[in-house]
Coordinates of C-alpha atoms in Angstrom, one line a residue:
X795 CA 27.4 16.3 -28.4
X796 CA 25.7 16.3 -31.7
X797 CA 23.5 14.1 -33.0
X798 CA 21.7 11.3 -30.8
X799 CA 23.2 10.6 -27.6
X800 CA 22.7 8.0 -24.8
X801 CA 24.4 8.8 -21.8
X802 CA 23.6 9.2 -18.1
X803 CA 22.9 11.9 -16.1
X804 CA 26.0 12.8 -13.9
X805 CA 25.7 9.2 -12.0
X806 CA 24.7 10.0 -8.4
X807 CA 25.4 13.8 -8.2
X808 CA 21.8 14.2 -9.7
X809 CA 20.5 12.6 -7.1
X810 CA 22.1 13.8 -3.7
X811 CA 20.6 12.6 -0.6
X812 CA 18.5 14.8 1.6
X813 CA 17.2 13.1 4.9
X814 CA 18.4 9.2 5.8
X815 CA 14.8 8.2 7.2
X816 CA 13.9 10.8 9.6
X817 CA 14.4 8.6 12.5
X818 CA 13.7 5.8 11.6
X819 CA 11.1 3.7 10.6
X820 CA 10.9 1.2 13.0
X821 CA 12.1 4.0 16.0
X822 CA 8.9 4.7 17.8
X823 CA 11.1 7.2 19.3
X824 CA 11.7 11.0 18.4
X825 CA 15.6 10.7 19.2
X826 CA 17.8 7.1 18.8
X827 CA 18.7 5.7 21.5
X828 CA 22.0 4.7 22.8
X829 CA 21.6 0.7 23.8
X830 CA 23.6 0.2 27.5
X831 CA 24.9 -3.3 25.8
X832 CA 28.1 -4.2 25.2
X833 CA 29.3 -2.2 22.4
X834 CA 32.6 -1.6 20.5
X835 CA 34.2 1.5 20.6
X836 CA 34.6 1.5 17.0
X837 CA 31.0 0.4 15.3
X838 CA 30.8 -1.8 12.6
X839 CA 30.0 -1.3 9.0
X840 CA 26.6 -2.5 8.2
X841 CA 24.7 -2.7 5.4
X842 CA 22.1 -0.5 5.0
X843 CA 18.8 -2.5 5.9
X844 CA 16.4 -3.3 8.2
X845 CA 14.5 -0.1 9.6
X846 CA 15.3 1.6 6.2
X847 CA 12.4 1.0 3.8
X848 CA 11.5 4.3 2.3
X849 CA 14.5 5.7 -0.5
X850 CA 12.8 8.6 -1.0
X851 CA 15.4 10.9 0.4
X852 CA 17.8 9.1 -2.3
X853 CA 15.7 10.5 -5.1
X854 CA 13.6 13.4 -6.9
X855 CA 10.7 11.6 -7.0
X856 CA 7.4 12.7 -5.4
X857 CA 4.2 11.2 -5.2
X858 CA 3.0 7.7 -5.4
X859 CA 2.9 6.2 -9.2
X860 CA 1.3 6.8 -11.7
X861 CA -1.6 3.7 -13.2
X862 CA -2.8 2.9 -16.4
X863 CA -1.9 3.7 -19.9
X864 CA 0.7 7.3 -21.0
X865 CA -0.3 10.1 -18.8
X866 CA 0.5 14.1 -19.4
X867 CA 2.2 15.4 -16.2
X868 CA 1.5 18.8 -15.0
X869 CA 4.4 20.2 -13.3
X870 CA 5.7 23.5 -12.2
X871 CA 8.8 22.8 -13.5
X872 CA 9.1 24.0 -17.2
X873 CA 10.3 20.6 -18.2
X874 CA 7.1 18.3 -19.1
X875 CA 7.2 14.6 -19.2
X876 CA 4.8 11.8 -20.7
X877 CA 5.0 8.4 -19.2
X878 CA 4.6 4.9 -20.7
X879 CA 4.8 1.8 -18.9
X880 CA 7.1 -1.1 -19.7
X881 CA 7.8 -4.1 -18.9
X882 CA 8.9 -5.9 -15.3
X883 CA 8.2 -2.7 -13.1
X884 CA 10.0 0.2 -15.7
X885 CA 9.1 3.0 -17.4
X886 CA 10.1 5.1 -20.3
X887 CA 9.5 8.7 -19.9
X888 CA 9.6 11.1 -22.9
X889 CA 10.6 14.7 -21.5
X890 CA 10.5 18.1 -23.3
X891 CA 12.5 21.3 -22.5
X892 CA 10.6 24.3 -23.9
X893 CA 12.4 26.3 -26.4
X894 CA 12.9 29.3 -23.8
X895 CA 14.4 26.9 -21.2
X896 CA 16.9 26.1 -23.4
X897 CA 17.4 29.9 -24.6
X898 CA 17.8 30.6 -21.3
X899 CA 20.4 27.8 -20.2
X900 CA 22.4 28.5 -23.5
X901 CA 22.5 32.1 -22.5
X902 CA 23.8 30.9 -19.4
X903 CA 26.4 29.0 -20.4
X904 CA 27.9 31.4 -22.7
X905 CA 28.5 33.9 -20.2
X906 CA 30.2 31.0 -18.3
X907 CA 32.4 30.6 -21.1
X908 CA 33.0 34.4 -21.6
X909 CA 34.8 34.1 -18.2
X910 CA 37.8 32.8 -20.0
X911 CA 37.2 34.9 -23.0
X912 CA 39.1 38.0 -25.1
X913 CA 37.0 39.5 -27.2
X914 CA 38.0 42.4 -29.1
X915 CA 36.3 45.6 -27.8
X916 CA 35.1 43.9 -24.9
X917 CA 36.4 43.7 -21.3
X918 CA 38.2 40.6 -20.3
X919 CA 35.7 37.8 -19.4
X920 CA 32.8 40.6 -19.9
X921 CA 31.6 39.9 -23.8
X922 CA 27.6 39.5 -23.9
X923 CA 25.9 36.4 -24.8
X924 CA 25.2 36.3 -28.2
X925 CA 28.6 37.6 -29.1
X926 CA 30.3 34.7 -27.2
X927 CA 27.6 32.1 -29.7
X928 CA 28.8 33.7 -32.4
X929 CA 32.1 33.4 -32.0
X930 CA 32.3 30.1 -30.6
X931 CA 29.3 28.3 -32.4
X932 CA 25.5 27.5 -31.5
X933 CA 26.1 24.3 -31.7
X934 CA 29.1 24.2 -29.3
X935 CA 27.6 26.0 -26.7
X936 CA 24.9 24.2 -26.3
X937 CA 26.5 21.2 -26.2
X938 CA 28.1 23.2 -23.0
X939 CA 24.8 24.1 -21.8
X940 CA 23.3 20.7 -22.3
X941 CA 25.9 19.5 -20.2
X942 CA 25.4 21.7 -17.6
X943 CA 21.7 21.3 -17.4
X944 CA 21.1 18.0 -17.9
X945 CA 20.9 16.8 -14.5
X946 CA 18.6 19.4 -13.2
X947 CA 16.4 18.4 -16.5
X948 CA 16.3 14.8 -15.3
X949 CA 15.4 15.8 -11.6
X950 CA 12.5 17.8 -13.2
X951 CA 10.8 15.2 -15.3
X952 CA 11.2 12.3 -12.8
X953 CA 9.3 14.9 -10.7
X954 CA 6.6 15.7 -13.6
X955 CA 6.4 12.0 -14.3
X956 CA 5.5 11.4 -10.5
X957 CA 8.2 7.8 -10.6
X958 CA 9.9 6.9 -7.6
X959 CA 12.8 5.9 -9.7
X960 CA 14.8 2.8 -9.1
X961 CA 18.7 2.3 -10.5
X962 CA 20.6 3.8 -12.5
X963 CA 18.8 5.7 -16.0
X964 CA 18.9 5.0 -19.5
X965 CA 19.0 8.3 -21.2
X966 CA 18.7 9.3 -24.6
X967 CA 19.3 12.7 -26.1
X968 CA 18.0 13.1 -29.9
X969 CA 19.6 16.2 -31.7
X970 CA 20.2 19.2 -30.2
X971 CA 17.6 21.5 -31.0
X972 CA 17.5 24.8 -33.6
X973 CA 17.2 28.0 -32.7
X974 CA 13.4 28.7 -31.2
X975 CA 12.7 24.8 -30.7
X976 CA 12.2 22.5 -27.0
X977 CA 14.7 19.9 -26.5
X978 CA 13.6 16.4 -26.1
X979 CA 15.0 13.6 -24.4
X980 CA 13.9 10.1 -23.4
X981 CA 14.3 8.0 -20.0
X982 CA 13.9 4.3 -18.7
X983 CA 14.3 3.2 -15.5
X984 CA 13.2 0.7 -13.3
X985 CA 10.4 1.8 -10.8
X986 CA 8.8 1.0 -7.4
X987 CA 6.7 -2.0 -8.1
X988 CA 3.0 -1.7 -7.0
X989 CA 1.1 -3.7 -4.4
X990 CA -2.3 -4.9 -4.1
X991 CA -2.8 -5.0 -0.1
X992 CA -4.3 -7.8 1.7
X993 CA -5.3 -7.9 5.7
X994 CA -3.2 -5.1 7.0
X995 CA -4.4 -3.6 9.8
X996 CA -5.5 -5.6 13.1
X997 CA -3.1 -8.5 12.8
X998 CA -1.8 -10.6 15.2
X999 CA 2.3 -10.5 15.6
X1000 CA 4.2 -11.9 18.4
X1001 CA 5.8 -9.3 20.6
X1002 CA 8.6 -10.3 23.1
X1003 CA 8.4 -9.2 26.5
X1004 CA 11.0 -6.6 28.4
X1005 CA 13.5 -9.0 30.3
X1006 CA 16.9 -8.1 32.3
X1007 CA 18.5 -10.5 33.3
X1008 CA 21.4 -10.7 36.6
X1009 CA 24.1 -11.2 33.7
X1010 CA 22.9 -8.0 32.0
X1011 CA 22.9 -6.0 35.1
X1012 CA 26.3 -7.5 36.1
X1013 CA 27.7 -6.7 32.3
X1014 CA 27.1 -3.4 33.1
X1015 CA 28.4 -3.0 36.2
X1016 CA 31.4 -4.6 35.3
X1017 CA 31.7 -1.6 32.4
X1018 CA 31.4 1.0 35.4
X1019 CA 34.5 -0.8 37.3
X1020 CA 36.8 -0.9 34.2
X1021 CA 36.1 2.9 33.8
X1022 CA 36.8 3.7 37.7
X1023 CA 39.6 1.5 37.0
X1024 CA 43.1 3.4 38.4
X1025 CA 46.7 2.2 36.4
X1026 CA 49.5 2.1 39.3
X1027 CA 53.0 1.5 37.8
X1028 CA 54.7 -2.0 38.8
X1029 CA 57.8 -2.3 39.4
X1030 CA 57.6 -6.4 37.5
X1031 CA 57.6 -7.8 33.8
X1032 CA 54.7 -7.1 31.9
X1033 CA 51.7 -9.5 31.0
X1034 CA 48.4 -10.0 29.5
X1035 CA 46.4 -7.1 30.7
X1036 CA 49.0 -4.5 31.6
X1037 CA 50.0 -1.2 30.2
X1038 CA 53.2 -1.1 28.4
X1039 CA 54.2 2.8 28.1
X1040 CA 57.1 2.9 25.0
X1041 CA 59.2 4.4 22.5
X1042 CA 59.0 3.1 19.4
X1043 CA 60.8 3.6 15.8
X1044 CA 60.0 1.3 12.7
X1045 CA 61.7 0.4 9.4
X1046 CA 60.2 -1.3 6.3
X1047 CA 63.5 -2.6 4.0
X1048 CA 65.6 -0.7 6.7
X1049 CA 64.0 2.7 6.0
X1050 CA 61.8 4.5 8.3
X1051 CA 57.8 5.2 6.9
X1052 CA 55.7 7.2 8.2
X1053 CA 53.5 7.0 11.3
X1054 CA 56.5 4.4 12.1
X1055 CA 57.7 6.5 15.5
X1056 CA 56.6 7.0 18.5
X1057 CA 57.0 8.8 21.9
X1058 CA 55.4 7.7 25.4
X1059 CA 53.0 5.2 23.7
X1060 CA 50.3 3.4 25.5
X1061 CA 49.4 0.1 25.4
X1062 CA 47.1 -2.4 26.8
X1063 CA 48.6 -6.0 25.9
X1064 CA 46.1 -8.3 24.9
X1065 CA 43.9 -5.6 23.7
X1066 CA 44.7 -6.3 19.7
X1067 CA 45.2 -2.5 19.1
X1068 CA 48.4 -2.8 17.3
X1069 CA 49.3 -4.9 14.1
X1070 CA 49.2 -8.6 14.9
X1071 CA 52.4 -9.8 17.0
X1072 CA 53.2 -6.5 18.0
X1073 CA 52.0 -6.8 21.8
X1074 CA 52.7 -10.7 22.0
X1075 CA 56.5 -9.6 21.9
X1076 CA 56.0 -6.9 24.7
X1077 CA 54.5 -9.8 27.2
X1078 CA 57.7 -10.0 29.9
X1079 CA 59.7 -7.1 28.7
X1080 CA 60.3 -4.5 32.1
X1081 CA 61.1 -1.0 32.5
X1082 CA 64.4 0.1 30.8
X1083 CA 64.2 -3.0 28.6
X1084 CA 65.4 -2.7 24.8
X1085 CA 63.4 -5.0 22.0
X1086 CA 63.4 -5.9 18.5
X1087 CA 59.8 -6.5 17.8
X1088 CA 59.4 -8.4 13.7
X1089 CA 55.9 -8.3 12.8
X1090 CA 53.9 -8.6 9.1
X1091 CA 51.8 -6.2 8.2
X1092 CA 48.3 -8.2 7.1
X1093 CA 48.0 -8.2 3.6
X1094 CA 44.7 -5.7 4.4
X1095 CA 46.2 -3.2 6.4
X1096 CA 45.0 0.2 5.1
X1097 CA 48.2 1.6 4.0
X1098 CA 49.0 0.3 0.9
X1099 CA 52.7 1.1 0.4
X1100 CA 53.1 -1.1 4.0
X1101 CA 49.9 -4.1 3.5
X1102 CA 52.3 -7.5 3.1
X1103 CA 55.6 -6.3 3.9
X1104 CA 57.6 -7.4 7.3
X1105 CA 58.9 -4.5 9.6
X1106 CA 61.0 -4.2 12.2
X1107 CA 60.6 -2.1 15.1
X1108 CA 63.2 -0.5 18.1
X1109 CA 61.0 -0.6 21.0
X1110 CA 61.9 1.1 24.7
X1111 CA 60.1 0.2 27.2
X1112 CA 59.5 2.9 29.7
X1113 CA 56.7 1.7 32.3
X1114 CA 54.4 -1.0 33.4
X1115 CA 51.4 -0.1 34.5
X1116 CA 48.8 -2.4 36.1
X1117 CA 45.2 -1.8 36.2
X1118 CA 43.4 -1.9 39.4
X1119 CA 39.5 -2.4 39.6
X1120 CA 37.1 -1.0 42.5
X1121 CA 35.3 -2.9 45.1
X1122 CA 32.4 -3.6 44.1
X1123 CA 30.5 -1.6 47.1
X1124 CA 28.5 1.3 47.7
X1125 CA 31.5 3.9 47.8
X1126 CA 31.5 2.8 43.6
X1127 CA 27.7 3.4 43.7
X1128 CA 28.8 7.1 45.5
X1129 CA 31.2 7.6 43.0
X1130 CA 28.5 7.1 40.4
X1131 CA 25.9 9.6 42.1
X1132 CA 24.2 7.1 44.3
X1133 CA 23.5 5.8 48.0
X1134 CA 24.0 2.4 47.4
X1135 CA 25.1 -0.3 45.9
X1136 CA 21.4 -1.2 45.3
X1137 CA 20.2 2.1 44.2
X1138 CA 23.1 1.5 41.3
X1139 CA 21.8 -1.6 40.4
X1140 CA 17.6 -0.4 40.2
X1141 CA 19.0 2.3 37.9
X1142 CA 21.0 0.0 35.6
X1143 CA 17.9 -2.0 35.7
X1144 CA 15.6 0.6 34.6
X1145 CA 17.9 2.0 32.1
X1146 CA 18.3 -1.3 30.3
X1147 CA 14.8 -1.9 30.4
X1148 CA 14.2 1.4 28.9
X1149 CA 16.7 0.4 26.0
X1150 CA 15.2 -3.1 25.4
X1151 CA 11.9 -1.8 25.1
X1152 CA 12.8 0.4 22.3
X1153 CA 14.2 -2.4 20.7
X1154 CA 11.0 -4.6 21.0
X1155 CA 8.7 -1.5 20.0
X1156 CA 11.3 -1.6 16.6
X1157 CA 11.1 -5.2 16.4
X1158 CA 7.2 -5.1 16.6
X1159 CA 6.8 -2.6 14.2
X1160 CA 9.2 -4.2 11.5
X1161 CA 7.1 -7.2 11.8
X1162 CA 3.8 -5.6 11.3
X1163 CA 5.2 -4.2 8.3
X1164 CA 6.2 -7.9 7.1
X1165 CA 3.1 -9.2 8.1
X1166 CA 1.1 -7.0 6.1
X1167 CA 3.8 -8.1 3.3
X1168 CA 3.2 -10.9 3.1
X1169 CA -0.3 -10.9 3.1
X1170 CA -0.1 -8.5 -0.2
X1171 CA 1.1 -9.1 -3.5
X1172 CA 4.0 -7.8 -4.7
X1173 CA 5.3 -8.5 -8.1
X1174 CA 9.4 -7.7 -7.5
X1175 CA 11.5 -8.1 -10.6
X1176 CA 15.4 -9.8 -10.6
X1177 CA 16.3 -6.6 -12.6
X1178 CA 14.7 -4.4 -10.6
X1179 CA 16.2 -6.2 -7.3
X1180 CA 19.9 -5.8 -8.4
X1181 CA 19.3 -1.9 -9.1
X1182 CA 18.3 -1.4 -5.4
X1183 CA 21.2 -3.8 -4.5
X1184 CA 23.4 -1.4 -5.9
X1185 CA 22.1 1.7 -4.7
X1186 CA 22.3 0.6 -1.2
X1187 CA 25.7 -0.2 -2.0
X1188 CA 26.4 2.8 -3.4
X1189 CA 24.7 4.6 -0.2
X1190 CA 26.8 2.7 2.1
X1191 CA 30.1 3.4 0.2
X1192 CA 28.5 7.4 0.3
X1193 CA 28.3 6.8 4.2
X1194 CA 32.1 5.5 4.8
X1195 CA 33.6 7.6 2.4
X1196 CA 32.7 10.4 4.5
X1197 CA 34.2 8.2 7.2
X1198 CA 37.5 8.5 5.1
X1199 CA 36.6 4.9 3.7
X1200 CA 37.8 4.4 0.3
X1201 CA 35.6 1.7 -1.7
X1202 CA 39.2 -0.2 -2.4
X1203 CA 40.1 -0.4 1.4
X1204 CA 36.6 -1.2 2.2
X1205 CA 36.6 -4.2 -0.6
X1206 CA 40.0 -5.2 0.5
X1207 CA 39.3 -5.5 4.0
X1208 CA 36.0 -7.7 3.7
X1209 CA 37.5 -9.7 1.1
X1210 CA 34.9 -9.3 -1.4
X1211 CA 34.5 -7.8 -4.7
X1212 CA 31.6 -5.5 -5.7
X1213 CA 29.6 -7.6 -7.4
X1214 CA 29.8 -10.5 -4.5
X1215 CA 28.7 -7.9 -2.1
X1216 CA 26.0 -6.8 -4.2
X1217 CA 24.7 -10.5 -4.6
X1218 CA 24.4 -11.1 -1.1
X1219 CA 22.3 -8.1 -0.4
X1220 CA 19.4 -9.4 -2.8
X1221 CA 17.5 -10.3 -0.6
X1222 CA 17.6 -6.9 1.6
X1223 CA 17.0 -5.1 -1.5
X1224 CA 13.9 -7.4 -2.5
X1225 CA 12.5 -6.7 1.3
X1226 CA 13.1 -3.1 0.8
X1227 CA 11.2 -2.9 -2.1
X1228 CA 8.5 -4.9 -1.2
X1229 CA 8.5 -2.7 2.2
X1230 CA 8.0 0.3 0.3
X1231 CA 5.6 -0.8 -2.1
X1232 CA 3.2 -1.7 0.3
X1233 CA 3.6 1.7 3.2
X1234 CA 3.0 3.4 -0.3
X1235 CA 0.0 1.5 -0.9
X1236 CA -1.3 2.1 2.6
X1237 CA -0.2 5.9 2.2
X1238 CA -2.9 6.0 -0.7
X1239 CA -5.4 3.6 0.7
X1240 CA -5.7 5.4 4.0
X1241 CA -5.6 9.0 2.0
X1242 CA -2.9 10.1 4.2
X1243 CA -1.2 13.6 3.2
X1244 CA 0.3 14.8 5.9
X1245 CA 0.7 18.8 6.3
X1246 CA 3.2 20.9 5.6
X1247 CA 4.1 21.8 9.3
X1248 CA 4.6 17.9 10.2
X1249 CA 6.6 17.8 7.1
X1250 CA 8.8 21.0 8.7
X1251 CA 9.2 19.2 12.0
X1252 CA 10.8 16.1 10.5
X1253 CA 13.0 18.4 8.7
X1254 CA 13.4 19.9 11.9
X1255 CA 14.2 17.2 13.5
X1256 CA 16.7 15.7 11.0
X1257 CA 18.4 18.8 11.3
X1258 CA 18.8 18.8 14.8
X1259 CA 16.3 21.3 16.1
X1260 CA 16.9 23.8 13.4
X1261 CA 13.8 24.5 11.9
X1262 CA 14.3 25.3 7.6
X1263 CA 13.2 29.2 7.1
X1264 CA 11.4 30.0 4.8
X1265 CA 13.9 30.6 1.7
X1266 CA 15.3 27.1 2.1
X1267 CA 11.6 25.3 2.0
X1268 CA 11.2 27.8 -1.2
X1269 CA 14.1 25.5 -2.5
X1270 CA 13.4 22.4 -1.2
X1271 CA 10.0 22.5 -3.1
X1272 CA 11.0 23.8 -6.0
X1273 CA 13.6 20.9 -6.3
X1274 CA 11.5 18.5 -5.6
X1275 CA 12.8 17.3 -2.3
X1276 CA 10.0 18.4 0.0
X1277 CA 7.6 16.2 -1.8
X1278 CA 10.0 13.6 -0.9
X1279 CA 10.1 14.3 3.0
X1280 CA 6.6 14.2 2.8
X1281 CA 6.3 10.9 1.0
X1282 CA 8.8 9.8 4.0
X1283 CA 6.8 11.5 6.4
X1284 CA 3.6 9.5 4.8
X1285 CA 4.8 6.2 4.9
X1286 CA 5.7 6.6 8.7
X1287 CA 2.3 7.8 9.3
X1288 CA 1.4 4.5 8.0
X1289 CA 3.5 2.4 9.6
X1290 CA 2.1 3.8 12.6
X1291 CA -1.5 3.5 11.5
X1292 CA -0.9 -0.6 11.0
X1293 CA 1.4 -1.1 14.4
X1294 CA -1.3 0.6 16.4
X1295 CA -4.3 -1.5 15.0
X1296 CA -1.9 -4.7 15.4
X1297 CA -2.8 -7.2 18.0
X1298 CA 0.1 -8.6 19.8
X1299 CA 0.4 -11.9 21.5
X1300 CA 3.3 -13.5 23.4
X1301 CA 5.8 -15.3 21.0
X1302 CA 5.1 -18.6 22.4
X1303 CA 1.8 -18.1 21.0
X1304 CA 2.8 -16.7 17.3
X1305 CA 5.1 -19.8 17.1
X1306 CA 2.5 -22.0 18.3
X1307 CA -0.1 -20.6 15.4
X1308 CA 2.3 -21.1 12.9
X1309 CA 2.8 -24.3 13.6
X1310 CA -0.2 -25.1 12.7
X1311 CA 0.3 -23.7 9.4
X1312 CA 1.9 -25.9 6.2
X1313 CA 2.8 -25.3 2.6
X1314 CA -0.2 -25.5 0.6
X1315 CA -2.9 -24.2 3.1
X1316 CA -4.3 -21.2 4.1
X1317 CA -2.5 -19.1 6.9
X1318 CA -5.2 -18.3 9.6
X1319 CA -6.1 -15.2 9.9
X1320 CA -3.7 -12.5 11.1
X1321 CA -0.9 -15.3 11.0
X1322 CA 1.3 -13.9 8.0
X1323 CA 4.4 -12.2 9.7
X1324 CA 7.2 -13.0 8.0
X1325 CA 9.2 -13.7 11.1
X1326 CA 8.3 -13.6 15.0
X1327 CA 10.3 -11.7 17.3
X1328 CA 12.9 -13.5 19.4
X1329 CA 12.5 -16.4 17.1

C-alpha cells in the first residue's frame, strides 16, 4: 500500500454496535412491555424508526460537536486529530499517528507474520521483530500493520475530533511513513447537523386518553379459549379449521429434496402454514386416505434451489382432529386462577389498560420531541439524509442476519431492491437526524452530564442485570464507547426534561388549535407538534 491511498476503513466492523437505545427513548418504562393485543407469532420486520433517535451506540463518537473554525483535539488516545468544517453538514479531519504508534504496531505485526515464518537459527514461528523487517521489507510490513491498525486509528480520531459521524468515510492515506516519523491520514464524513432550539419546554401536545373497549376485552378472552382449546379426533372428512395429522414425501422433477418428508405432521387447515395450495387439497380427505397434493413453490420461497418450481407431494392421512373451545364461564376463569368470570374480565381490563398507557406515555413523549422540532431549526442535507438511510438499513440487515436473514432473501421477499428501500426511508432518516440534533442541543443547553454510575446502570440494564466490572468499563472508555452510553444516557435525560415540563391537553383540543393555524402565519404558542396523537 504504497504511495497515497483512499480507501475505507474495514466498512462496518470499525464501528460495531454497543447498546440499541437503552430502552428506549420514548419507553418511560425500565423494561418493554409485552402489548396483550393481537399479535403474530412470528413479528414482523420493521424498519428501524420511530423511538430510535440517538445512533450513538452505532458509532465511536463522543461528545457533542465541535463549533467554529479548525480546532486541536486533545485526546488520550495517541492518535490526534484537527478538524475543519465543510460544506452541507461534513467535515474533514486530518489525523496523525505518532512515530512510536506506529513503531509499536509494525512491531506488532511482524511478530504476526513470524508465526508463519523459518528463519535460519531461529525457532519455527519465534524470529524477533526486526529480523522478520529485515527479511521481509519495512515497507511490506507496514503495509501489514497499516492494515491491521487502521480501523482502531479511525475509531481514535473520530473520538479526538469529538464528530458524531454520519455514513460511510472518505479516507485518505498519504505515504507510508520513514523510519522515526507519525503517519498521517485524512477523513470526511458527513456529520450530525446542528440545531438552534426554539420553545422547548412547557408545550402543549395532545395526549390521548386510556380507553378499553368490550371488543378488546372480548379479543382477549377469545385468545384464552383458543389456548384451553382440547383437539378430539373425528371420525369425518376434514375441513376448514381442523387438524390434519400426515405423512408426507415430496419430489421436485421426480427427485426427493430435502426437508421434503415427513412423519406424524400437524396441520391446522386454513391456517396458511404450508406453501400455498398445500392445505386447500387436504380439505375432505379422511383417515386412511391416500393424496397427490401439486402445489408451486412462490417464486420467493426461501430455498432457492426449490423458489418457482412445481412439486408433487405423497400425502397419508392419518387423523382428523377437531378443535373444541370452552364455555365461556367461570370454570375458564378457575382454570385461569380466578373466582369468576368477572374477576377474569377486571384483570384483562387492567392489564390492557396497563399496556395502552405505556403506549400513550411513548406516543406523548415522541410528540414532545417533534414539537420541540419543529419549533427549532434544523438545517438537514439530501446527502447527509441518504447516509443515515443507509445505515439504518444496514442496521436492520445486522438485526435479521442474526435472525438467519440473508440480505438476498430479505430483498426477494419484499420485492424491492436496495436502493428502493433506501429511498423510502428518507424521510425516517431525515426525522432521525433532526431528533438527534435537537436532544443534543438540549443535552448542552440544559448542561446535562450525567454520572458515571447512571451511565453503569444503563449498561446494566442493557445487559440484563449484569452490572460491567471494572476491567470491561476500563475498555469501554478507552474505546470510546462509554462516552457514547453516556451521550445516549444524556439525550434521554432530556427527553425527559422536555415531556415532564410539557402541558398536555385532550386531542380534540390539539386538533382544534391547529385548526386555527394556516400556511403563512404564526403557529400559537406551544402549537408546533408535528403530529397529534390518535390523529
Amino acid at each position: 500500500m504504497s504511495g497515497s491511498a483512499r480507501r475505507r476503513p474495514s466498512g462496518r466492523r470499525v464501528l460495531p454496535p454497543v447498546i440499541r437505545s437503552h430502552e428506549g427513548l420514548f419507553s418511560s418504562h425500565s423494561a418493554q412491555r409485552t402489548s396483550n393485543r393481537v399479535q403474530s407469532d412470528t413479528p414482523a420486520v420493521r424498519w428501524p424508526t420511530g423511538p430510535v433517535t440517538n445512533q450513538a451506540a452505532n458509532r465511536r463518537g463522543t461528545t457533542p460537536l465541535y463549533s467554529g473554525a479548525p480546532t486541536d483535539m486533545a485526546t488520550t488516545s495517541p492518535v490526534t486529530a484537527t478538524v475543519t468544517q465543510l460544506p452541507e453538514s461534513r467535515v474533514r479531519v486530518e489525523a496523525e499517528v505518532p512515530a512510536a504508534e506506529v513503531e509499536r504496531r509494525l512491531a506488532q505485526a511482524a511478530r504476526q507474520l513470524a508465526r508463519n515464518l523459518r528463519v535460519p537459527g531461529f525457532r519455527a514461528g519465534k524470529a524477533p521483530p526486526p529480523v522478520v523487517i529485515q527479511r521481509i521489507g519495512r515497507a511490506a510490513v507496514l503495509d501489514e500493520a497499516v492494515r491491521d491498525s487502521l480501523g482502531s486509528w479511525y475509531t481514535a480520531a473520530v473520538d479526538a475530533a469529538h464528530i458524531v459521524p454520519v455514513g460511510e468515510p472518505d479516507l485518505d492515506i498519504g505515504d507510508l511513513p520513514r523510519e522515526g516519523e507519525p503517519l498521517r491520514f485524512s477523513i470526511e464524513i458527513g456529520v450530525r447537523p446542528t440545531a438552534e432550539l426554539g420553545e422547548y419546554k412547557g408545550v402543549e401536545v395532545g395526549r390521548r386518553a386510556v380507553e378499553i373497549s368490550e371488543e378488546e376485552i372480548g379479543a382477549e378472552l377469545d385468545r384464552l379459549r383458543e389456548r384451553s382449546a382440547k383437539l378430539d379426533t373425528v371420525e369425518r372428512a376434514a375441513e376448514q379449521g381442523d387438524f390434519v395429522v400426515m405423512d408426507f414425501v415430496g419430489q421436485v422433477d421426480g427427485e426427493p429434496f430435502a426437508g421434503g418428508e415427513g412423519r406424524d405432521q400437524m396441520v391446522e387447515l386454513g391456517s396458511g402454514r404450508l406453501v400455498p395450495g398445500f392445505e386447500d387439497q387436504l380439505v375432505g380427505a379422511a383417515a386412511g386416505d391416500e393424496r397427490t397434493v401439486n402445489i408451486g413453490f412462490p417464486e420467493d420461497y426461501p430455498a432457492d434451489e426449490l423458489a418457482g418450481k412445481p412439486a408433487e407431494f405423497a400425502v397419508t392421512v392419518k387423523e382428523i382432529k377437531s378443535k373444541q373451545l370452552p364455555e365461556l364461564d367461570d370454570e375458564l376463569a378457575a382454570e385461569a386462577g380466578f373466582d369468576t368470570l368477572d374477576e377474569l374480565r377486571e384483570d384483562i381490563s387492567a392489564r390492557l389498560a396497563e399496556s395502552e398507557a405505556a403506549r400513550i406515555e411513548g406516543e406523548f413523549r415522541e410528540a414532545v420531541l417533534d414539537s420541540a422540532v419543529q419549533a427549532a431549526r434544523v438545517s438537514v442535507p439530501e446527502p447527509l439524509v441518504e447516509a443515515r438511510s443507509r445505515e439504518l438499513w444496514d442496521q436492520m440487515m445486522h438485526s435479521l442476519s442474526h435472525q438467519g436473514i440473508s440480505k438476498e432473501a430479505y430483498l426477494r421477499v419484499s420485492g424491492r431492491s436496495e436502493d428502493e428501500i433506501v429511498s423510502g426511508g428518507l424521510d425516517d432518516a431525515r426525522q432521525s437526524l433532526e431528533r438527534e440534533a435537537v436532544l443534543a442541543a438540549i443535552v448542552e443547553a440544559e448542561g446535562i452530564d450525567p454520572p458515571e454510575e447512571e451511565v453503569v446502570e444503563a449498561l446494566t440494564r442493557a445487559a440484563g442485570g449484569r452490572a460491567p466490572n471494572r476491567k470491561a468499563l476500563d475498555r469501554l472508555r478507552a474505546s470510546g464507547r462509554l462516552e457514547a452510553v453516556k451521550e445516549d444516557v444524556a439525550q434521554r435525560r432530556a427527553l425527559d426534561l422536555i415531556t415532564e415540563s410539557a402541558k398536555p391537553i385532550t386531542v380534540e383540543q390539539a386538533k382544534a388549535r391547529d385548526k386555527l393555524w394556516t400556511p403563512g402565519q404564526e403557529r400559537p404558542e406551544g402549537a408546533s407538534q408535528l403530529w397529534t396523537p390518535g390523529s
